[in-house]
């Protein structure tokens, strides 16, 4: 069996007004881990959520993201930005070279609060669930100017995404 080399800019791309995802290594390549390059636009907030059947790894390649991966003292439904862990941790501003590992069941979130796009390498195990999820999510994003929150929720229900706070795509406020 041979390995796989994916050059910069290569891979299957899915581009919408909201999201740009490049599938780098997937289950179709025989990998147990799905690897994507994701451009996170200014103002995009994935919302806090958990997965009962998958683990994730995020590595910031360019730009900055606010991230968290912990169970808060109190979960709030509107936003995760002020959450605090029992030992005092809060969200972290993650720049290029920062990474975040998320075990199964751990609440996690990221947002791009800056005026510039951020780029991250995202890995999910096992494949291919997040591959199908990203394909369908990008279809929802491409369907109009406003993201339909009910369509996103139905999708997340099918793909083991327990949403705690809502997904948002709004320009950052200063």
PDB file of C-alpha atoms in Angstrom:
ATOM      1  CA  UNK A   1       0.000   0.000   0.000  1.00  0.00           C
ATOM      2  CA  UNK A   2       1.258   3.469  -0.897  1.00  0.00           C
ATOM      3  CA  UNK A   3       0.949   6.673   1.093  1.00  0.00           C
ATOM      4  CA  UNK A   4      -0.692   9.895  -0.022  1.00  0.00           C
ATOM      5  CA  UNK A   5       0.888  13.291  -0.604  1.00  0.00           C
ATOM      6  CA  UNK A   6      -1.394  16.296  -0.995  1.00  0.00           C
ATOM      7  CA  UNK A   7       0.309  19.445  -2.288  1.00  0.00           C
ATOM      8  CA  UNK A   8      -0.562  22.962  -1.062  1.00  0.00           C
ATOM      9  CA  UNK A   9      -3.848  24.110  -2.569  1.00  0.00           C
ATOM     10  CA  UNK A  10      -4.790  20.556  -3.533  1.00  0.00           C
ATOM     11  CA  UNK A  11      -7.650  18.404  -2.269  1.00  0.00           C
ATOM     12  CA  UNK A  12     -11.371  18.428  -2.888  1.00  0.00           C
ATOM     13  CA  UNK A  13     -12.679  21.938  -2.196  1.00  0.00           C
ATOM     14  CA  UNK A  14     -16.138  22.967  -1.071  1.00  0.00           C
ATOM     15  CA  UNK A  15     -16.524  26.750  -1.135  1.00  0.00           C
ATOM     16  CA  UNK A  16     -19.562  28.777  -0.090  1.00  0.00           C
ATOM     17  CA  UNK A  17     -20.129  32.390   0.985  1.00  0.00           C
ATOM     18  CA  UNK A  18     -19.765  31.261   4.605  1.00  0.00           C
ATOM     19  CA  UNK A  19     -17.231  28.424   4.608  1.00  0.00           C
ATOM     20  CA  UNK A  20     -14.318  27.052   2.628  1.00  0.00           C
ATOM     21  CA  UNK A  21     -13.321  23.446   3.315  1.00  0.00           C
ATOM     22  CA  UNK A  22     -10.581  21.499   1.531  1.00  0.00           C
ATOM     23  CA  UNK A  23     -10.723  17.750   2.104  1.00  0.00           C
ATOM     24  CA  UNK A  24      -7.082  16.666   2.393  1.00  0.00           C
ATOM     25  CA  UNK A  25      -7.130  13.027   3.612  1.00  0.00           C
ATOM     26  CA  UNK A  26     -10.394  11.165   4.092  1.00  0.00           C
ATOM     27  CA  UNK A  27     -11.930   7.764   4.638  1.00  0.00           C
ATOM     28  CA  UNK A  28     -11.940   7.354   0.849  1.00  0.00           C
ATOM     29  CA  UNK A  29      -8.132   7.364   1.087  1.00  0.00           C
ATOM     30  CA  UNK A  30      -8.272   4.573   3.680  1.00  0.00           C
ATOM     31  CA  UNK A  31      -7.600   6.887   6.607  1.00  0.00           C
ATOM     32  CA  UNK A  32      -9.300   6.306   9.971  1.00  0.00           C
ATOM     33  CA  UNK A  33      -8.964  10.077  10.545  1.00  0.00           C
ATOM     34  CA  UNK A  34     -10.540  12.762   8.338  1.00  0.00           C
ATOM     35  CA  UNK A  35      -8.268  15.774   7.717  1.00  0.00           C
ATOM     36  CA  UNK A  36      -9.527  19.091   6.351  1.00  0.00           C
ATOM     37  CA  UNK A  37      -8.181  22.574   5.849  1.00  0.00           C
ATOM     38  CA  UNK A  38     -10.872  25.049   6.886  1.00  0.00           C
ATOM     39  CA  UNK A  39     -10.991  28.805   6.273  1.00  0.00           C
ATOM     40  CA  UNK A  40     -12.895  30.421   9.142  1.00  0.00           C
ATOM     41  CA  UNK A  41     -14.275  33.815   8.067  1.00  0.00           C
ATOM     42  CA  UNK A  42     -14.449  36.832  10.379  1.00  0.00           C
ATOM     43  CA  UNK A  43     -17.471  36.578  12.647  1.00  0.00           C
ATOM     44  CA  UNK A  44     -18.004  32.833  12.236  1.00  0.00           C
ATOM     45  CA  UNK A  45     -18.856  31.070  15.523  1.00  0.00           C
ATOM     46  CA  UNK A  46     -19.372  27.307  15.377  1.00  0.00           C
ATOM     47  CA  UNK A  47     -21.186  27.387  18.733  1.00  0.00           C
ATOM     48  CA  UNK A  48     -20.363  25.177  21.702  1.00  0.00           C
ATOM     49  CA  UNK A  49     -21.171  21.521  21.149  1.00  0.00           C
ATOM     50  CA  UNK A  50     -20.156  17.967  22.019  1.00  0.00           C
ATOM     51  CA  UNK A  51     -19.766  14.650  20.176  1.00  0.00           C
ATOM     52  CA  UNK A  52     -20.397  11.318  21.842  1.00  0.00           C
ATOM     53  CA  UNK A  53     -18.703   9.233  19.148  1.00  0.00           C
ATOM     54  CA  UNK A  54     -15.796  11.282  17.784  1.00  0.00           C
ATOM     55  CA  UNK A  55     -12.612  13.048  18.801  1.00  0.00           C
ATOM     56  CA  UNK A  56     -11.285  16.201  17.153  1.00  0.00           C
ATOM     57  CA  UNK A  57      -8.006  18.019  16.723  1.00  0.00           C
ATOM     58  CA  UNK A  58      -7.650  21.645  15.592  1.00  0.00           C
ATOM     59  CA  UNK A  59      -4.376  23.297  14.533  1.00  0.00           C
ATOM     60  CA  UNK A  60      -4.345  27.006  13.673  1.00  0.00           C
ATOM     61  CA  UNK A  61      -2.311  27.577  10.499  1.00  0.00           C
ATOM     62  CA  UNK A  62      -2.962  31.312  10.054  1.00  0.00           C
ATOM     63  CA  UNK A  63      -4.902  34.050  11.799  1.00  0.00           C
ATOM     64  CA  UNK A  64      -6.483  33.833  15.234  1.00  0.00           C
ATOM     65  CA  UNK A  65      -9.415  31.997  16.760  1.00  0.00           C
ATOM     66  CA  UNK A  66     -10.968  32.066  20.217  1.00  0.00           C
ATOM     67  CA  UNK A  67     -11.235  28.428  21.358  1.00  0.00           C
ATOM     68  CA  UNK A  68     -12.303  26.395  24.365  1.00  0.00           C
ATOM     69  CA  UNK A  69     -12.412  22.721  25.275  1.00  0.00           C
ATOM     70  CA  UNK A  70     -13.733  22.099  28.796  1.00  0.00           C
ATOM     71  CA  UNK A  71     -16.872  21.457  30.793  1.00  0.00           C
ATOM     72  CA  UNK A  72     -17.942  24.832  32.215  1.00  0.00           C
ATOM     73  CA  UNK A  73     -19.202  25.477  35.718  1.00  0.00           C
ATOM     74  CA  UNK A  74     -22.471  26.433  34.071  1.00  0.00           C
ATOM     75  CA  UNK A  75     -23.579  25.838  30.480  1.00  0.00           C
ATOM     76  CA  UNK A  76     -25.483  28.766  29.014  1.00  0.00           C
ATOM     77  CA  UNK A  77     -27.578  28.386  25.868  1.00  0.00           C
ATOM     78  CA  UNK A  78     -27.009  31.788  24.239  1.00  0.00           C
ATOM     79  CA  UNK A  79     -23.190  32.009  24.178  1.00  0.00           C
ATOM     80  CA  UNK A  80     -20.093  30.179  25.380  1.00  0.00           C
ATOM     81  CA  UNK A  81     -17.789  33.226  25.315  1.00  0.00           C
ATOM     82  CA  UNK A  82     -17.964  33.800  29.083  1.00  0.00           C
ATOM     83  CA  UNK A  83     -17.801  30.169  30.181  1.00  0.00           C
ATOM     84  CA  UNK A  84     -15.374  29.262  32.938  1.00  0.00           C
ATOM     85  CA  UNK A  85     -14.102  25.843  33.991  1.00  0.00           C
ATOM     86  CA  UNK A  86     -14.079  24.736  37.654  1.00  0.00           C
ATOM     87  CA  UNK A  87     -10.320  25.413  37.756  1.00  0.00           C
ATOM     88  CA  UNK A  88     -10.676  28.934  36.299  1.00  0.00           C
ATOM     89  CA  UNK A  89      -9.914  28.364  32.608  1.00  0.00           C
ATOM     90  CA  UNK A  90     -11.664  30.503  30.010  1.00  0.00           C
ATOM     91  CA  UNK A  91     -11.557  30.765  26.225  1.00  0.00           C
ATOM     92  CA  UNK A  92      -8.090  31.181  24.712  1.00  0.00           C
ATOM     93  CA  UNK A  93      -6.983  33.357  21.806  1.00  0.00           C
ATOM     94  CA  UNK A  94      -5.185  30.826  19.606  1.00  0.00           C
ATOM     95  CA  UNK A  95      -2.755  32.053  16.962  1.00  0.00           C
ATOM     96  CA  UNK A  96      -0.781  30.228  14.290  1.00  0.00           C
ATOM     97  CA  UNK A  97       0.844  27.125  15.758  1.00  0.00           C
ATOM     98  CA  UNK A  98      -1.761  26.668  18.495  1.00  0.00           C
ATOM     99  CA  UNK A  99      -3.683  23.414  18.709  1.00  0.00           C
ATOM    100  CA  UNK A 100      -6.660  21.998  20.571  1.00  0.00           C
ATOM    101  CA  UNK A 101      -7.538  18.339  21.183  1.00  0.00           C
ATOM    102  CA  UNK A 102     -11.143  17.492  22.016  1.00  0.00           C
ATOM    103  CA  UNK A 103     -11.972  14.083  23.517  1.00  0.00           C
ATOM    104  CA  UNK A 104     -15.409  12.513  23.161  1.00  0.00           C
ATOM    105  CA  UNK A 105     -18.070  14.247  25.223  1.00  0.00           C
ATOM    106  CA  UNK A 106     -16.040  17.421  25.878  1.00  0.00           C
ATOM    107  CA  UNK A 107     -17.804  20.734  25.176  1.00  0.00           C
ATOM    108  CA  UNK A 108     -15.811  22.758  22.677  1.00  0.00           C
ATOM    109  CA  UNK A 109     -16.168  25.778  20.422  1.00  0.00           C
ATOM    110  CA  UNK A 110     -14.285  28.225  18.244  1.00  0.00           C
ATOM    111  CA  UNK A 111     -14.964  31.619  16.741  1.00  0.00           C
ATOM    112  CA  UNK A 112     -13.090  34.085  14.601  1.00  0.00           C
ATOM    113  CA  UNK A 113     -13.494  37.417  16.425  1.00  0.00           C
ATOM    114  CA  UNK A 114     -11.038  39.235  14.142  1.00  0.00           C
ATOM    115  CA  UNK A 115     -11.441  41.126  10.877  1.00  0.00           C
ATOM    116  CA  UNK A 116      -9.264  38.625   8.961  1.00  0.00           C
ATOM    117  CA  UNK A 117      -9.940  35.023   7.899  1.00  0.00           C
ATOM    118  CA  UNK A 118      -8.260  32.290   9.939  1.00  0.00           C
ATOM    119  CA  UNK A 119      -7.110  28.958   8.542  1.00  0.00           C
ATOM    120  CA  UNK A 120      -6.985  25.737  10.515  1.00  0.00           C
ATOM    121  CA  UNK A 121      -6.227  22.086   9.987  1.00  0.00           C
ATOM    122  CA  UNK A 122      -9.103  20.088  11.400  1.00  0.00           C
ATOM    123  CA  UNK A 123      -9.011  16.345  12.063  1.00  0.00           C
ATOM    124  CA  UNK A 124     -11.853  14.116  13.155  1.00  0.00           C
ATOM    125  CA  UNK A 125     -11.821  10.474  14.159  1.00  0.00           C
ATOM    126  CA  UNK A 126     -13.362   8.218  13.108  1.00  0.00           C
ATOM    127  CA  UNK A 127     -13.838   9.071   9.451  1.00  0.00           C
ATOM    128  CA  UNK A 128     -16.041   9.597   7.430  1.00  0.00           C
ATOM    129  CA  UNK A 129     -18.799  11.204   9.576  1.00  0.00           C
ATOM    130  CA  UNK A 130     -17.372  14.730   9.497  1.00  0.00           C
ATOM    131  CA  UNK A 131     -16.704  14.420   5.764  1.00  0.00           C
ATOM    132  CA  UNK A 132     -20.421  13.926   5.068  1.00  0.00           C
ATOM    133  CA  UNK A 133     -21.312  16.542   7.677  1.00  0.00           C
ATOM    134  CA  UNK A 134     -19.107  19.208   6.025  1.00  0.00           C
ATOM    135  CA  UNK A 135     -20.483  18.376   2.570  1.00  0.00           C
ATOM    136  CA  UNK A 136     -24.053  18.819   3.772  1.00  0.00           C
ATOM    137  CA  UNK A 137     -23.278  21.869   5.920  1.00  0.00           C
ATOM    138  CA  UNK A 138     -21.709  23.616   2.932  1.00  0.00           C
ATOM    139  CA  UNK A 139     -24.860  22.823   0.913  1.00  0.00           C
ATOM    140  CA  UNK A 140     -26.914  24.568   3.604  1.00  0.00           C
ATOM    141  CA  UNK A 141     -24.519  27.548   3.591  1.00  0.00           C
ATOM    142  CA  UNK A 142     -24.745  27.751  -0.216  1.00  0.00           C
ATOM    143  CA  UNK A 143     -28.547  27.767  -0.241  1.00  0.00           C
ATOM    144  CA  UNK A 144     -29.006  31.459   0.564  1.00  0.00           C
ATOM    145  CA  UNK A 145     -27.840  34.642   2.249  1.00  0.00           C
ATOM    146  CA  UNK A 146     -29.107  33.579   5.686  1.00  0.00           C
ATOM    147  CA  UNK A 147     -28.165  30.267   7.277  1.00  0.00           C
ATOM    148  CA  UNK A 148     -31.295  28.303   8.198  1.00  0.00           C
ATOM    149  CA  UNK A 149     -30.765  27.334  11.871  1.00  0.00           C
ATOM    150  CA  UNK A 150     -33.401  24.579  11.670  1.00  0.00           C
ATOM    151  CA  UNK A 151     -31.645  22.928   8.713  1.00  0.00           C
ATOM    152  CA  UNK A 152     -28.320  23.133  10.574  1.00  0.00           C
ATOM    153  CA  UNK A 153     -29.889  21.584  13.693  1.00  0.00           C
ATOM    154  CA  UNK A 154     -31.427  18.707  11.724  1.00  0.00           C
ATOM    155  CA  UNK A 155     -28.029  18.052  10.162  1.00  0.00           C
ATOM    156  CA  UNK A 156     -26.274  18.145  13.525  1.00  0.00           C
ATOM    157  CA  UNK A 157     -28.813  15.747  15.014  1.00  0.00           C
ATOM    158  CA  UNK A 158     -27.947  13.220  12.285  1.00  0.00           C
ATOM    159  CA  UNK A 159     -24.171  13.571  12.755  1.00  0.00           C
ATOM    160  CA  UNK A 160     -23.660  13.321  16.533  1.00  0.00           C
ATOM    161  CA  UNK A 161     -23.363  17.066  17.139  1.00  0.00           C
ATOM    162  CA  UNK A 162     -25.035  17.982  20.435  1.00  0.00           C
ATOM    163  CA  UNK A 163     -25.389  21.737  19.993  1.00  0.00           C
ATOM    164  CA  UNK A 164     -25.240  23.769  23.222  1.00  0.00           C
ATOM    165  CA  UNK A 165     -25.009  27.332  21.869  1.00  0.00           C
ATOM    166  CA  UNK A 166     -26.022  28.427  18.355  1.00  0.00           C
ATOM    167  CA  UNK A 167     -23.879  28.597  15.247  1.00  0.00           C
ATOM    168  CA  UNK A 168     -23.518  32.207  14.140  1.00  0.00           C
ATOM    169  CA  UNK A 169     -22.013  33.985  11.183  1.00  0.00           C
ATOM    170  CA  UNK A 170     -21.989  37.682  11.994  1.00  0.00           C
ATOM    171  CA  UNK A 171     -19.379  40.359  11.382  1.00  0.00           C
ATOM    172  CA  UNK A 172     -17.256  40.869  14.505  1.00  0.00           C
ATOM    173  CA  UNK A 173     -18.196  43.862  16.656  1.00  0.00           C
ATOM    174  CA  UNK A 174     -15.523  46.200  17.874  1.00  0.00           C
TER     175      UNK A 174
END
